[in-house]
Amino acid sequence: MAEEYILKENPDGTKITVHDVQQVLLVILKDIDAICRRHNITYWLNGGSALGAVRHKGFIPWDDDADIAMMRDDFNRFIDVMKEECPDRYVFQCFQTDDRYNVLIPGMKIRMKGTYLKEVNFLLSNRCTGYEGCDGVFVDVFVYDYVSPDHFRDLPPRILNQILMVPEVIADNLLHINPIGIKRLIMKNTIAYGKRNKKKHSDYVGFDLTWVWKSPMKPFIFRCEDIFPVQYVPFEDTRLPIAHHPHEFLTMGIGEDYMTLPPENKRMAKHIEEIKLKED
């Protein structure tokens, strides 16, 4: 019998488990997939979601979130599509539509209305509050862009964003001041770097430079041929896209031992502090 990972016990004795959250995430993923297919927007499962697809043919049993990724050009088109036809049961949040959004977290959050989720998060709080559904269960959308494999060209713009990260975090998350100017500088540096490498026809892509939470000396960099064209594989009761060469992708993104299960004491949900899956 599969282990039950309990997130919350309600006063009436009912429980909310990781599996319950995953069923909501699966609905969101299916809707995202339908939108992307309809508009020919390429995306793929990222991080633990990609690992789950390969190792578990679905969610990692104790994983309480879901991540997808897409290239910047597709991301920009995705924003336009979501502005026009975001399904009624969702809201989406990103810096391009709401400057309260923290640029140091994934590029977009797609949230389900009628649910509530408080993240285990202090320094990267999402300030997008004040409209319907803003605190719902979400799928993160990571932005990838063209990068340079030349360490001397890649490092300076990464270091710049690492430096800008400090006042951004202090202002946005400690002083509760929206540092719009700093956010714009981070985004300008990030976008300019991607454009330079695209113009040079780089064969490499990676997390865009807003993702400062990894050593700039060892960034996430992938060969284009290891991601594209994406392939659809079984995921729970449906099929979702992953990188073309999942071994190379997961070796870089997770580690060489990605198929090895962690010790039992490490198998736990880690993103959710408070959760409601339906309105009271």
XYZ file of C-alpha atoms in Angstrom, residues 15-211:
197
model
C -7.228 14.942 5.892
C -5.567 16.668 2.970
C -2.760 14.597 1.517
C -0.071 15.221 -1.072
C -2.038 12.970 -3.413
C -5.064 15.264 -3.035
C -2.961 18.268 -4.041
C -1.484 16.331 -6.944
C -4.958 15.681 -8.335
C -5.531 19.454 -8.462
C -2.099 20.002 -10.038
C -2.884 17.362 -12.649
C -6.029 19.236 -13.666
C -4.000 22.447 -14.052
C -1.320 20.656 -16.075
C -3.913 19.159 -18.416
C -5.460 22.576 -19.006
C -2.046 24.150 -19.645
C -1.249 21.364 -22.085
C -4.502 21.934 -23.970
C -3.796 25.668 -24.274
C -0.207 25.108 -25.418
C -1.229 22.479 -27.975
C -3.949 24.740 -29.341
C -1.493 27.601 -29.854
C 1.616 25.569 -30.801
C 3.531 26.693 -27.721
C 6.350 24.324 -26.785
C 6.802 23.562 -23.092
C 8.115 20.675 -21.017
C 8.037 19.361 -17.472
C 10.841 20.775 -15.362
C 12.665 19.818 -12.172
C 10.884 17.333 -9.919
C 7.965 17.059 -12.329
C 10.317 15.850 -15.071
C 11.960 13.469 -12.622
C 8.546 12.143 -11.618
C 7.627 11.519 -15.250
C 10.763 9.438 -15.815
C 11.095 7.674 -12.464
C 7.448 7.298 -11.424
C 5.448 7.786 -14.643
C 3.733 10.648 -12.832
C 4.236 12.681 -9.682
C 6.928 11.822 -7.187
C 4.680 10.428 -4.406
C 5.763 13.039 -1.845
C 6.119 15.994 -4.256
C 3.642 18.788 -3.511
C 4.262 21.101 -6.475
C 4.524 21.037 -10.278
C 6.923 22.845 -12.600
C 6.957 23.409 -16.348
C 9.359 25.358 -18.557
C 9.341 27.130 -21.896
C 11.657 29.290 -23.964
C 11.303 33.066 -23.632
C 9.727 33.580 -27.063
C 7.107 30.955 -26.228
C 6.671 32.448 -22.761
C 5.934 35.861 -24.262
C 3.349 34.313 -26.574
C 1.932 32.332 -23.647
C 1.360 35.578 -21.713
C -0.585 37.011 -24.656
C -2.634 33.828 -24.954
C -3.425 33.779 -21.239
C -4.519 37.427 -21.366
C -7.069 36.493 -24.003
C -8.254 33.076 -22.901
C -7.139 32.193 -19.405
C -9.774 29.660 -18.278
C -12.292 31.107 -15.825
C -11.128 28.869 -13.008
C -7.577 30.271 -13.058
C -5.594 33.436 -12.555
C -2.025 33.854 -13.710
C 0.656 36.056 -12.232
C 3.883 37.378 -13.761
C 5.955 40.564 -13.669
C 4.890 41.485 -17.196
C 1.281 41.959 -16.042
C 1.759 42.908 -12.378
C 4.920 44.692 -11.199
C 4.357 43.440 -7.644
C 5.458 40.004 -8.829
C 8.860 38.925 -7.529
C 11.157 38.468 -10.546
C 13.423 36.092 -8.602
C 10.794 33.345 -8.490
C 9.683 31.332 -11.557
C 8.447 33.520 -14.415
C 4.754 32.788 -13.893
C 2.355 31.148 -11.462
C -0.933 29.728 -12.753
C -3.343 29.435 -9.824
C -6.658 27.639 -9.430
C -9.483 29.741 -8.018
C -11.408 28.389 -5.054
C -8.293 26.896 -3.471
C -5.737 28.314 -1.060
C -2.043 27.585 -0.647
C 0.497 29.289 1.579
C 4.068 28.452 0.623
C 6.880 27.694 3.016
C 8.667 30.833 1.930
C 10.201 33.885 3.577
C 12.679 35.596 1.288
C 10.744 35.000 -1.948
C 7.217 35.992 -1.013
C 4.767 36.644 -3.829
C 3.261 40.115 -3.391
C 0.504 39.611 -5.973
C -2.482 39.816 -3.659
C -5.814 41.529 -3.763
C -7.722 39.816 -6.551
C -9.744 36.650 -6.954
C -7.915 33.373 -6.675
C -4.534 34.951 -6.059
C -3.542 32.469 -3.356
C -4.657 29.255 -5.043
C -2.795 26.022 -5.734
C -0.403 26.734 -8.590
C 1.898 25.425 -11.287
C 5.208 27.280 -11.718
C 6.342 28.273 -15.208
C 10.130 28.585 -15.550
C 11.618 30.633 -18.371
C 14.566 29.292 -20.364
C 16.689 31.340 -22.734
C 19.758 31.014 -24.899
C 23.023 30.965 -22.941
C 26.718 30.904 -23.716
C 28.867 27.868 -22.859
C 31.829 30.280 -22.659
C 32.296 30.768 -18.930
C 33.885 34.200 -19.364
C 30.890 35.461 -21.343
C 28.325 33.746 -19.164
C 29.607 34.715 -15.731
C 29.502 38.576 -15.758
C 25.752 38.971 -16.424
C 25.022 36.230 -13.875
C 27.143 38.003 -11.272
C 25.311 41.264 -12.005
C 21.953 39.669 -11.219
C 23.440 38.036 -8.125
C 24.440 41.511 -6.934
C 21.043 43.032 -7.805
C 19.342 40.187 -5.962
C 20.520 41.494 -2.583
C 18.763 44.898 -2.583
C 15.752 43.315 -4.327
C 15.303 40.775 -1.543
C 15.886 43.353 1.190
C 13.413 45.865 -0.268
C 10.713 43.497 -1.476
C 10.715 40.894 1.259
C 12.139 42.551 4.360
C 11.132 46.224 3.999
C 7.953 45.450 2.007
C 8.815 48.096 -0.590
C 8.271 47.253 -4.248
C 11.714 47.828 -5.873
C 10.380 48.241 -9.419
C 13.591 49.853 -10.677
C 15.766 46.976 -9.458
C 13.347 44.411 -10.888
C 13.478 46.129 -14.261
C 17.274 46.124 -14.210
C 17.287 42.397 -13.438
C 14.857 41.744 -16.289
C 16.729 44.036 -18.714
C 20.016 42.265 -18.018
C 18.335 38.862 -18.310
C 16.580 39.560 -21.612
C 19.611 41.278 -23.169
C 21.804 38.283 -22.330
C 19.376 35.873 -23.963
C 19.085 38.036 -27.076
C 22.868 38.207 -27.464
C 23.184 34.445 -27.374
C 20.206 33.889 -29.663
C 21.768 36.281 -32.178
C 24.966 34.231 -32.017
C 22.924 31.063 -32.737
C 23.951 29.435 -29.472
C 23.354 25.691 -29.261
C 22.790 25.973 -25.506
C 19.832 27.008 -23.367
C 19.253 27.214 -19.649
C 17.290 28.829 -16.829
C 17.117 32.538 -17.544
C 19.267 34.801 -15.394
C 16.476 35.759 -13.007
C 17.110 32.355 -11.403
